[in-house]
Tab-separated table of C-alpha atoms and ligand atoms in Angstrom:
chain	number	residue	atom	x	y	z
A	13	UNK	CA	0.000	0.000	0.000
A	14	UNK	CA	1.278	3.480	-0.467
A	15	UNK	CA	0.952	6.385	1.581
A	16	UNK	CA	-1.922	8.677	-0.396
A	17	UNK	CA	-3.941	9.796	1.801
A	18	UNK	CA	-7.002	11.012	0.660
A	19	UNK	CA	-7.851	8.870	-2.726
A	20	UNK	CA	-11.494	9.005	-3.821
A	21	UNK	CA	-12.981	5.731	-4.070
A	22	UNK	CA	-15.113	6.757	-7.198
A	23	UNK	CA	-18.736	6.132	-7.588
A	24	UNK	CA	-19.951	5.070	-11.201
A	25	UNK	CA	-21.578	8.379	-11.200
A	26	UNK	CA	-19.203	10.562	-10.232
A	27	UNK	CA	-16.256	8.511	-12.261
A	28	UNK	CA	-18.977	9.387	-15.564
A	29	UNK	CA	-18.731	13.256	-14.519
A	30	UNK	CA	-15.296	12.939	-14.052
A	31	UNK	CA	-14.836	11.396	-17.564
A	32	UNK	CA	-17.093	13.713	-19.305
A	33	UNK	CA	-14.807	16.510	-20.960
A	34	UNK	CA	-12.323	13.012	-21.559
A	35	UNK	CA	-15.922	11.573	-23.519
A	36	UNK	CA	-16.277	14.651	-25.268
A	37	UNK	CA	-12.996	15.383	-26.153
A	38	UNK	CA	-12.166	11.575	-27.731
A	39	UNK	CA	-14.692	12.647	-30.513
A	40	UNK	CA	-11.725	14.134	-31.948
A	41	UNK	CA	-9.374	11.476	-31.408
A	42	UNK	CA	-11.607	8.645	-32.963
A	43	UNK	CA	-11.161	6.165	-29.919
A	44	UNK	CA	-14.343	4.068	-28.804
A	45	UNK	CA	-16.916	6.131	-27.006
A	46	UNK	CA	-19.461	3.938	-24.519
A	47	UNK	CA	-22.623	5.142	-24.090
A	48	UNK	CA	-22.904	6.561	-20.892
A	49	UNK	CA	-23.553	4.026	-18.371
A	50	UNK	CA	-22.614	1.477	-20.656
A	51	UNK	CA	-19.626	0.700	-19.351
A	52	UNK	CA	-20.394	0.553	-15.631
A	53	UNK	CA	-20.269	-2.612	-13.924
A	54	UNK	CA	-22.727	-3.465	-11.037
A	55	UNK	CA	-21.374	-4.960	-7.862
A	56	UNK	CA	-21.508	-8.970	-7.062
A	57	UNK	CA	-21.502	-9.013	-10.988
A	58	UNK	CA	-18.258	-7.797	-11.708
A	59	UNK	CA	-16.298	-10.946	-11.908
A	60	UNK	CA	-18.508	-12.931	-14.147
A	61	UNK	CA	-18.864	-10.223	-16.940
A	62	UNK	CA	-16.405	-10.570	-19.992
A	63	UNK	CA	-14.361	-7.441	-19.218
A	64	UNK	CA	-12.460	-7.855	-16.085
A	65	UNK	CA	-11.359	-11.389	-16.611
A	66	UNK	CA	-8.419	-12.231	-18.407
A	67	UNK	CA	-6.285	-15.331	-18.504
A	68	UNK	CA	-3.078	-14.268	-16.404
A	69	UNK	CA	0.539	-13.779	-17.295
A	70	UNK	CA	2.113	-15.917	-14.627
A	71	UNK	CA	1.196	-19.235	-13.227
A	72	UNK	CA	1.707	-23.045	-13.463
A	73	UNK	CA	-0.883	-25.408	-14.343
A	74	UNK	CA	-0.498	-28.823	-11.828
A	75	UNK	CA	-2.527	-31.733	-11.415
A	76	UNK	CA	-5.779	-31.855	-10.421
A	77	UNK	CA	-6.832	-29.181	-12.387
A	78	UNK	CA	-4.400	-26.803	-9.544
A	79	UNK	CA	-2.522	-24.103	-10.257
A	80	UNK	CA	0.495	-22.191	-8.778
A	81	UNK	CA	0.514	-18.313	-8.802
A	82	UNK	CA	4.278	-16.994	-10.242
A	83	UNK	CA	3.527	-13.699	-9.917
A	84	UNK	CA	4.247	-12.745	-6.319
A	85	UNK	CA	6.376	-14.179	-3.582
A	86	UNK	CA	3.132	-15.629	-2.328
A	87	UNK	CA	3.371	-18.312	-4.957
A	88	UNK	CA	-0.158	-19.674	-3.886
A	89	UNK	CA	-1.274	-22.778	-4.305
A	90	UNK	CA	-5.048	-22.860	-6.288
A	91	UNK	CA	-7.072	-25.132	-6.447
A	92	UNK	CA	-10.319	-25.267	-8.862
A	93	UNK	CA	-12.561	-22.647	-8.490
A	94	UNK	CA	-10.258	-20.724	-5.579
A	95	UNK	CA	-8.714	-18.160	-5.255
A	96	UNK	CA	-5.495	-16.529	-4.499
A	97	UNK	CA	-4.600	-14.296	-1.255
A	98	UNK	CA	-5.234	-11.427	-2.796
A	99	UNK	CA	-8.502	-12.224	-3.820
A	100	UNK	CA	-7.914	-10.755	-7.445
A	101	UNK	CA	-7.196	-14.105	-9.066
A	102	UNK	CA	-9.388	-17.272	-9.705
A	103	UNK	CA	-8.647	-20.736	-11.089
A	104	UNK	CA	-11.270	-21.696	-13.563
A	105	UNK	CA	-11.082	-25.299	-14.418
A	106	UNK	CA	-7.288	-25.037	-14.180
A	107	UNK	CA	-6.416	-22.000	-15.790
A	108	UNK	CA	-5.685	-18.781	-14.022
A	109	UNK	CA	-7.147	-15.753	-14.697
A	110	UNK	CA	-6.986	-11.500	-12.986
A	111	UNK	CA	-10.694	-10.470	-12.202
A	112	UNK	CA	-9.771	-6.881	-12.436
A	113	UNK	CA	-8.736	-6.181	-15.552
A	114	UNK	CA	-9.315	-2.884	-16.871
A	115	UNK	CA	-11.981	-2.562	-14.113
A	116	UNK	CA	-10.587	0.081	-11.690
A	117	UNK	CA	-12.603	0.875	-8.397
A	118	UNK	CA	-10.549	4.329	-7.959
A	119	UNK	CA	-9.858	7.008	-10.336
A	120	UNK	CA	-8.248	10.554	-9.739
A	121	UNK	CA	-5.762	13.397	-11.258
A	122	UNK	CA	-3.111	13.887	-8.398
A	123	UNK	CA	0.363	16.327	-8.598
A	124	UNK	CA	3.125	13.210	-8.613
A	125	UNK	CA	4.811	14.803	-5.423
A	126	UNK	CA	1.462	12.617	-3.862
A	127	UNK	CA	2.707	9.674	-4.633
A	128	UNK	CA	5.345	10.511	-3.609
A	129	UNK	CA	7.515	11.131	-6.644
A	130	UNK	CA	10.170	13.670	-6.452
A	131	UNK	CA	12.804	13.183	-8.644
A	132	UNK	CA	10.284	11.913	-11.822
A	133	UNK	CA	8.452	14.973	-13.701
A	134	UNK	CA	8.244	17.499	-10.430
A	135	UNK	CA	4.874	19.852	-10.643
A	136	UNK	CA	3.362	17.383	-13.054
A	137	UNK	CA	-0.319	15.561	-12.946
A	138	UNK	CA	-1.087	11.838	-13.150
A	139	UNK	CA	-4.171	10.323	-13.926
A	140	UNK	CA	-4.410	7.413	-10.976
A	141	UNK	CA	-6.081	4.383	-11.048
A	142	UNK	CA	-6.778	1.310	-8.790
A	143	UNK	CA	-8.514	-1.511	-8.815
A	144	UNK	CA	-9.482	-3.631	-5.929
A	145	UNK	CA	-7.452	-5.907	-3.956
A	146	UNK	CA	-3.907	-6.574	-2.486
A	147	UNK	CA	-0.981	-9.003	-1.690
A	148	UNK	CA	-0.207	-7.617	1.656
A	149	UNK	CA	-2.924	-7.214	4.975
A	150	UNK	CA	-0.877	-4.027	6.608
A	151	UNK	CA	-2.546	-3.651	9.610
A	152	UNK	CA	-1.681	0.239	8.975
A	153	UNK	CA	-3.601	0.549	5.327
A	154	UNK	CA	-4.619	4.141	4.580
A	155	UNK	CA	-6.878	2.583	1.560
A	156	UNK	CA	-7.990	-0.376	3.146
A	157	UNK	CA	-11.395	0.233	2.009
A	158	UNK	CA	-10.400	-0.931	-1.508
A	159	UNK	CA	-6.984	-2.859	-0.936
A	160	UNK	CA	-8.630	-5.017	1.298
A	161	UNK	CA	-11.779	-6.052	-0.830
A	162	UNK	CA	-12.758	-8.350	-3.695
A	163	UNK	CA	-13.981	-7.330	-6.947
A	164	UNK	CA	-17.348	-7.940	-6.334
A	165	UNK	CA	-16.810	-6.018	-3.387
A	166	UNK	CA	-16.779	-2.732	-4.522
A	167	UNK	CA	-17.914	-0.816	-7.936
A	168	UNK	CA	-15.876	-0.738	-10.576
A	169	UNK	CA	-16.024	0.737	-13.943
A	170	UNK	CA	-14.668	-1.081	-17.639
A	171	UNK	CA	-11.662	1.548	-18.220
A	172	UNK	CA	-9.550	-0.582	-20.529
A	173	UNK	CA	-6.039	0.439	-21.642
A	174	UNK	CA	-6.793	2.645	-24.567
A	175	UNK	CA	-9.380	4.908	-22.444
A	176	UNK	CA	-7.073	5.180	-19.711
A	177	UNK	CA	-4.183	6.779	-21.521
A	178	UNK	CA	-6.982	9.309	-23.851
A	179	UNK	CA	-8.198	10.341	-20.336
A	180	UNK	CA	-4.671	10.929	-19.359
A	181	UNK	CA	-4.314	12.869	-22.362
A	182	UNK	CA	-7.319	14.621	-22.578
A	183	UNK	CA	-7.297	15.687	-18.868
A	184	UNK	CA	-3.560	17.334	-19.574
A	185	UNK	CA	-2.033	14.616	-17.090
A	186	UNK	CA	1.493	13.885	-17.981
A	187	UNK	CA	1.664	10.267	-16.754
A	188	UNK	CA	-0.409	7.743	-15.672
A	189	UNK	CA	0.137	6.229	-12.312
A	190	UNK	CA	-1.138	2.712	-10.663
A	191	UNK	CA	-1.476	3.397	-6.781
A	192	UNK	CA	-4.165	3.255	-3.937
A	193	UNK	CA	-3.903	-0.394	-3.651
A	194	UNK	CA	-1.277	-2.713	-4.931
A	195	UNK	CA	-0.955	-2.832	-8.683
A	196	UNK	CA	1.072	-6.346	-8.580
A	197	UNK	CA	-1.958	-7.669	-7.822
A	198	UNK	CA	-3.398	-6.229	-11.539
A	199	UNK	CA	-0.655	-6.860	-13.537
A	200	UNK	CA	-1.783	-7.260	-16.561
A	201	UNK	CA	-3.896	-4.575	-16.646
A	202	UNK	CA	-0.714	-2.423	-15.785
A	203	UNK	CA	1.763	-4.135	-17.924
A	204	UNK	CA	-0.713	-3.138	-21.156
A	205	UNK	CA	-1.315	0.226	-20.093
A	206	UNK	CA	2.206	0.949	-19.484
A	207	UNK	CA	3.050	-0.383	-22.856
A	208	UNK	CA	0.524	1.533	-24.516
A	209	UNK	CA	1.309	5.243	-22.656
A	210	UNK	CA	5.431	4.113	-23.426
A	211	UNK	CA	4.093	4.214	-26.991
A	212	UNK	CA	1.746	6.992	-26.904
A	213	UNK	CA	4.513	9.454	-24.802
A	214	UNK	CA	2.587	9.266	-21.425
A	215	UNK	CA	4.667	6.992	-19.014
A	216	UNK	CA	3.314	4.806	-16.312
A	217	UNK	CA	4.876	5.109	-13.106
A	218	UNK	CA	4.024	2.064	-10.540
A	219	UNK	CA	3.677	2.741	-6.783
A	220	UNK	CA	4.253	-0.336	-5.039
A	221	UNK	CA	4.994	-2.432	-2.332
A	222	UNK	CA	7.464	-3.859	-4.469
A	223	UNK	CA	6.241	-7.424	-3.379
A	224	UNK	CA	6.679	-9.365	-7.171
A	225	UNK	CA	8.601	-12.043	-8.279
A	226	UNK	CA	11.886	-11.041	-10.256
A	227	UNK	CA	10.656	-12.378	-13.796
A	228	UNK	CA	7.091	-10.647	-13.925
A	229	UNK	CA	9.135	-6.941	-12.574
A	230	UNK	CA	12.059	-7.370	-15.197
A	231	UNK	CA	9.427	-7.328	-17.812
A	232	UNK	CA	7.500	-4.402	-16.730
A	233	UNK	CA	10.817	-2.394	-16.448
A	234	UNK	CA	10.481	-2.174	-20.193
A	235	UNK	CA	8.329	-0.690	-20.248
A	236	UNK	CA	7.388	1.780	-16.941
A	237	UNK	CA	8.768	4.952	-16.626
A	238	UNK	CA	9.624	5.147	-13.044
A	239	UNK	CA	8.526	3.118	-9.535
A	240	UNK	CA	7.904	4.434	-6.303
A	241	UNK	CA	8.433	1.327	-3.174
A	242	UNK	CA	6.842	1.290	-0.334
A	243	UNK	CA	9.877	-0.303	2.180
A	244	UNK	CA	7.354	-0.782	5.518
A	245	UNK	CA	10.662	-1.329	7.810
A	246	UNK	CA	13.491	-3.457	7.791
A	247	UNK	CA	12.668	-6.169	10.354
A	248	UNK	CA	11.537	-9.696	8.769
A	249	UNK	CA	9.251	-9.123	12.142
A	250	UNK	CA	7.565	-6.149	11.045
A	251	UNK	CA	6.183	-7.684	7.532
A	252	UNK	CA	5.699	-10.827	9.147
A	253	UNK	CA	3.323	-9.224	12.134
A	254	UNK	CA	1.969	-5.812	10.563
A	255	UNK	CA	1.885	-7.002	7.320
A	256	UNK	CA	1.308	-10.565	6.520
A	257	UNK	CA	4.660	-10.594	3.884
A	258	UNK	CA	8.058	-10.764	3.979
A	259	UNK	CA	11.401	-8.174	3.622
A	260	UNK	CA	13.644	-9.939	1.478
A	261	UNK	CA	11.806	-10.083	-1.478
A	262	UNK	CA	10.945	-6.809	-1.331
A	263	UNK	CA	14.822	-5.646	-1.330
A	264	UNK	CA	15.697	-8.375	-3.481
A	265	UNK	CA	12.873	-5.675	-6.306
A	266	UNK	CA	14.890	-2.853	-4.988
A	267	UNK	CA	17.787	-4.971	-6.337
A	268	UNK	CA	16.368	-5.358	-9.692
A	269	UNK	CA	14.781	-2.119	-10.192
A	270	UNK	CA	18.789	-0.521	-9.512
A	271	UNK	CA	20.121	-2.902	-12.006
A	272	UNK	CA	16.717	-2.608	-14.787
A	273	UNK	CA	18.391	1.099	-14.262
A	274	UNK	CA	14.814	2.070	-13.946
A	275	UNK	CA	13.677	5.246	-12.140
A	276	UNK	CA	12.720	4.876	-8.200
A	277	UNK	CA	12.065	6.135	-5.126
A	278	UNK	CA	11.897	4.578	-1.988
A	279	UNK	CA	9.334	5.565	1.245
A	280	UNK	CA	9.264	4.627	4.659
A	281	UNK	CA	6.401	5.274	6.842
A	282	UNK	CA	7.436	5.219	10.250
A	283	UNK	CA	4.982	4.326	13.012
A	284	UNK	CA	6.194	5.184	16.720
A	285	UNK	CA	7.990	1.973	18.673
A	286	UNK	CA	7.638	-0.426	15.534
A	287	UNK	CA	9.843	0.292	13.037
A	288	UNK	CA	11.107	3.633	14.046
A	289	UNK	CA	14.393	2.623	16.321
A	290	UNK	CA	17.655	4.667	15.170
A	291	UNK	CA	19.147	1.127	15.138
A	292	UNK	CA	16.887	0.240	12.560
A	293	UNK	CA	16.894	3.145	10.373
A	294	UNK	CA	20.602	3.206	9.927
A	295	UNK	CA	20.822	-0.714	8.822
A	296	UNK	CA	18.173	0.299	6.456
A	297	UNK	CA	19.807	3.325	4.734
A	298	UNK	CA	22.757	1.887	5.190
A	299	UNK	CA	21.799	-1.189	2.996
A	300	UNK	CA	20.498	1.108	0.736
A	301	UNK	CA	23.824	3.302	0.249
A	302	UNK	CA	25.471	0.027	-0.134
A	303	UNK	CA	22.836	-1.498	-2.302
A	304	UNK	CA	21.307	1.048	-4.510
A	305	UNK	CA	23.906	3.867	-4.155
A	306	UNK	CA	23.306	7.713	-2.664
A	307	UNK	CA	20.886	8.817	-4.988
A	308	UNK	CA	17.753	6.926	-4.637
A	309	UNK	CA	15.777	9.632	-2.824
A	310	UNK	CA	14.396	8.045	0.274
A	311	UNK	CA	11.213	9.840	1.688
A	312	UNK	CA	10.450	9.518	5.544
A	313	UNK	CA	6.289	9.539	6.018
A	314	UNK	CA	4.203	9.973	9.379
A	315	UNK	CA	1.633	7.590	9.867
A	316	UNK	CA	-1.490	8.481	11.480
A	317	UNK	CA	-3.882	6.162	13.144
A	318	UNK	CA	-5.942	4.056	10.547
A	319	UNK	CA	-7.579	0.478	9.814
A	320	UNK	CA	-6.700	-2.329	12.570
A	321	UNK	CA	-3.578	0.031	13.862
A	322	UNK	CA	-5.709	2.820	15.926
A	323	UNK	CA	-3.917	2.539	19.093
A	324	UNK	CA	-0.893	4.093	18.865
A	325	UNK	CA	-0.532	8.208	18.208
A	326	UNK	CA	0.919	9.957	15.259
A	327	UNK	CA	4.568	9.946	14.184
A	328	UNK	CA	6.200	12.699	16.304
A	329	UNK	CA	7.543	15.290	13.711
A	330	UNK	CA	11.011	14.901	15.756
A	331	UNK	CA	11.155	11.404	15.204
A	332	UNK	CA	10.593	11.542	10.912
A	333	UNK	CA	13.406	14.734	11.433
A	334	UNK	CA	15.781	11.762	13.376
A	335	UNK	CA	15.645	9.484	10.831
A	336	UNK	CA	16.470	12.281	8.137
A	337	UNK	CA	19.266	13.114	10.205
A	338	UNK	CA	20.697	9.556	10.678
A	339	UNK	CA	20.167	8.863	6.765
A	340	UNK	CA	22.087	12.148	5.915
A	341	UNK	CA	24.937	10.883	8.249
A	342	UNK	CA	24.512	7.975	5.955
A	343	UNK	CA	25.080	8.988	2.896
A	344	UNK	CA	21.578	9.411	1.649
A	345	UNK	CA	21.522	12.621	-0.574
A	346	UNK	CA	18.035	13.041	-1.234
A	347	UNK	CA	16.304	12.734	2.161
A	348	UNK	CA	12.867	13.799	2.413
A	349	UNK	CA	9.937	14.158	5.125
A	350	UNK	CA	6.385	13.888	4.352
A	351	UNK	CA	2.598	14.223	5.821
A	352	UNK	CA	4.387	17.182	7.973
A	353	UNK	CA	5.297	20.799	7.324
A	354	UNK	CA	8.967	20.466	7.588
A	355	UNK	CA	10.932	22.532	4.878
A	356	UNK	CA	12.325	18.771	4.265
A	357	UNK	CA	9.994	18.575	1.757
A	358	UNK	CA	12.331	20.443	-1.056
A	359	UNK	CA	15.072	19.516	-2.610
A	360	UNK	CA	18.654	20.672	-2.254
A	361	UNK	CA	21.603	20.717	-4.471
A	362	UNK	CA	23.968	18.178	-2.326
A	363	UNK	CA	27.232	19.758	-3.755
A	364	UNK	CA	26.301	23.317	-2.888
A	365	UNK	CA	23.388	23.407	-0.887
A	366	UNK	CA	20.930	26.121	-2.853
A	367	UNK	CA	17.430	24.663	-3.082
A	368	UNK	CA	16.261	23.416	-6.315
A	369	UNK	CA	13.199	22.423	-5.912
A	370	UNK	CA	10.639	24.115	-3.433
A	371	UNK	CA	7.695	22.166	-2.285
A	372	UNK	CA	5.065	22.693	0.475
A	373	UNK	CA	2.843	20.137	0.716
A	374	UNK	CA	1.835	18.428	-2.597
A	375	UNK	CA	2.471	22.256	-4.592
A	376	UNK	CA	6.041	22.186	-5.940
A	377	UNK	CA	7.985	24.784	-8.145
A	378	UNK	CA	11.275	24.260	-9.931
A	379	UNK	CA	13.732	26.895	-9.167
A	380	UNK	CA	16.958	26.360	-9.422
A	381	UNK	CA	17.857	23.649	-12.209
A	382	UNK	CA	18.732	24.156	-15.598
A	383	UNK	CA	17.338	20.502	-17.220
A	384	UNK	CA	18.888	17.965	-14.936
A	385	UNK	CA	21.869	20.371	-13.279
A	386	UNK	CA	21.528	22.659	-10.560
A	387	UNK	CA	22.019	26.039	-12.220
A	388	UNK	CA	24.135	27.197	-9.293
A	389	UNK	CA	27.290	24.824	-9.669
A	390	UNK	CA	25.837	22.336	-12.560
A	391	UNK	CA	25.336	19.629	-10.456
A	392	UNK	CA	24.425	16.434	-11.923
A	393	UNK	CA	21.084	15.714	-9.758
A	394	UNK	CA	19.896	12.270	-10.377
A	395	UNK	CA	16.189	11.937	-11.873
A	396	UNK	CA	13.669	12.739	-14.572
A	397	UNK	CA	13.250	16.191	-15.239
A	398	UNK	CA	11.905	16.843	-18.793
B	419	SF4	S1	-0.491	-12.320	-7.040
B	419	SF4	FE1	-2.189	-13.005	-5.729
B	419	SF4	S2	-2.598	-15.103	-6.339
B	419	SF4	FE2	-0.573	-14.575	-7.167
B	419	SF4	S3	0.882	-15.290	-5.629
B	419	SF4	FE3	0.432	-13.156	-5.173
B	419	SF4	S4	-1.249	-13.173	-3.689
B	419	SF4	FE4	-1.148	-15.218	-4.623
């Protein structure tokens, strides 16, 4: 799950509004219209309707008409009829197929510094979309009113690929971004409309708990255009406790997204007496420096109370400033602080200190670079900057 904190779980109706000057517009690009209404898709229905079900990417067939799931470190075991963990995925007479594709529950235009993305098009707009579902329970979910649901579940509308990047377009968004819930879990859906923006010049960017199998993420690297991680701590505790998963696979993506030499960022959101020790936080950006180099901008969150996790208070803002410190001391260039008013929210040239980018909360403004250099002392700063 990722740290947004106020998506808007659409209704069909307001998702139609939403899409109207998009409906309009694609007169003029000759794409598909639906009659409004006609592509909405009423709950407890969902699954069984054509769109929405698609025979997946990655699995095994075995005997007995079983299957195994390849796409996630899950690897579950199907058996007829079944499903997987994440509730997304159903074995139909011993073939696997995703329930959700092009059928997101969620659809909004936010800046990219909400994602958070930093370093990736600042002051930019992505169309976001989610569909239901997840491969993690974290106990901590912000959207766990759609991560944590089934298809049928929740209302969803038939957005396939082609509508998704002409509403991107249409709506002036430069990229189109897969977030709220966990887009692993709808990876087809994702891989075809990242191919499709790659070709149509309006990159996907994939915010993630980076919780995927090494084969399925290599192939997506082609064709994303940057990936945001959610790292929850780094305790095999933590993810085994708060979150139902595990930590190694997750740094064994962070691994594979350095070496794909794909665009990321990394976020921590740190929740008081669980993952928040100084102890901790230096083996983790440690590993990182070590890992994935100094540039990977890492960006410290506070949690607030939410979901099953109501009992313990907010992040103290002295505790997210801490970790910033002790990742600094680290070698961390880009450290940032978020869901606070900190002035770490902007970024500053590491060789001479001038700020380059100003932010204040999800607003941002490009100051003091000259394409990718700091126009001080033409600093290399690492990122995509247009
Ligand atoms: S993607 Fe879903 S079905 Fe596949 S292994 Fe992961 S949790 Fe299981």
């Amino acid at each position: 799950m990722n740290n947004d904190d106020k998506y808007k779980n659409v209704s069909r109706r307001s998702f139609l509004k939403f899409c109207g000057g998009a409906l309009t517009a694609c007169t003029t690009c000759s794409l598909p219209l639906p009659l409004k209404g006609a592509g909405s898709r009423p709950p407890a229905a969902g699954v069984d309707k054509k769109h929405g079900v698609k025979e997946a990417k990655y699995f095994e067939k075995l005997a007995e008409k079983k299957i195994q799931c390849a796409l996630c470190p899950h690897e579950c075991r199907v058996a007829d009829l079944e499903r997987g963990t994440c509730g997304v995925r159903e074995n139909r007479d011993g073939t696997y197929y995703t329930l959700v594709y092009g059928a997101p529950c969620s659809a909004n235009i936010d800046p990219i510094e909400k994602k958070p993305l930093f370093h990736y098009f600042p002051g930019t707009e992505a169309f976001s979309i989610a569909t239901a579902g997840c491969n993690f329970v974290c106990k901590f979910c912000q959207n766990w009113e759609i991560s944590q649901k089934r298809p049928e579940q929740v209302e969803s509308i038939d957005l396939p690929p082609e509508r998704v990047i002409a509403i991107a377009k249409n709506k002036g968004c430069k990229l189109v971004a897969h977030t709220y819930t966990e887009p692993v879990i709808y990876y087809e859906y994702m891989l075809d409309c990242a191919i499709l923006g790659k070709r149509e010049g309006v990159p996907n960017v994939m915010i993630s708990n980076g919780y995927i199998r090494e084969k399925p993420m290599r192939e997506l690297c082609r064709s994303l255009g940057a990936v945001k991680i959610d790292l929850k701590a780094f305790t095999e505790k933590f993810y085994a406790e708060m979150c139902a998963g595990k930590l190694k696979p997750v740094l064994d993506t962070l691994k594979v997204l350095k070496d794909e030499g794909i665009w990321f960022e990394i976020v921590v959101l740190l929740i008081p007496t669980l993952n928040d020790g100084a102890k901790e936080i230096s083996d983790m950006t440690q590993w990182i420096v070590k890992e994935l180099g100094p540039d990977v901008p890492l960006h410290f969150s506070r949690y607030y109370p939410t979901f099953m996790l109501k009992n313990i208070p907010p992040t103290p803002p002295e505790t997210l400033l801490a970790a910033r410190k002790i990742a600094l001391a680290n070698g961390v260039k880009f450290v940032y602080v978020g869901n606070i008013l900190s002035g770490a929210e902007s970024t500053f040239c590491p060789r001479c200190g001038k700020i380059l980018i100003e932010r204040m909360r999800f607003a941002s403004r490009v100051t003091g670079m000259k394409g990718n250099k700091c126009k001080y002392c033409s600093e290399t700063i690492p990122g995509v900057f247009g």
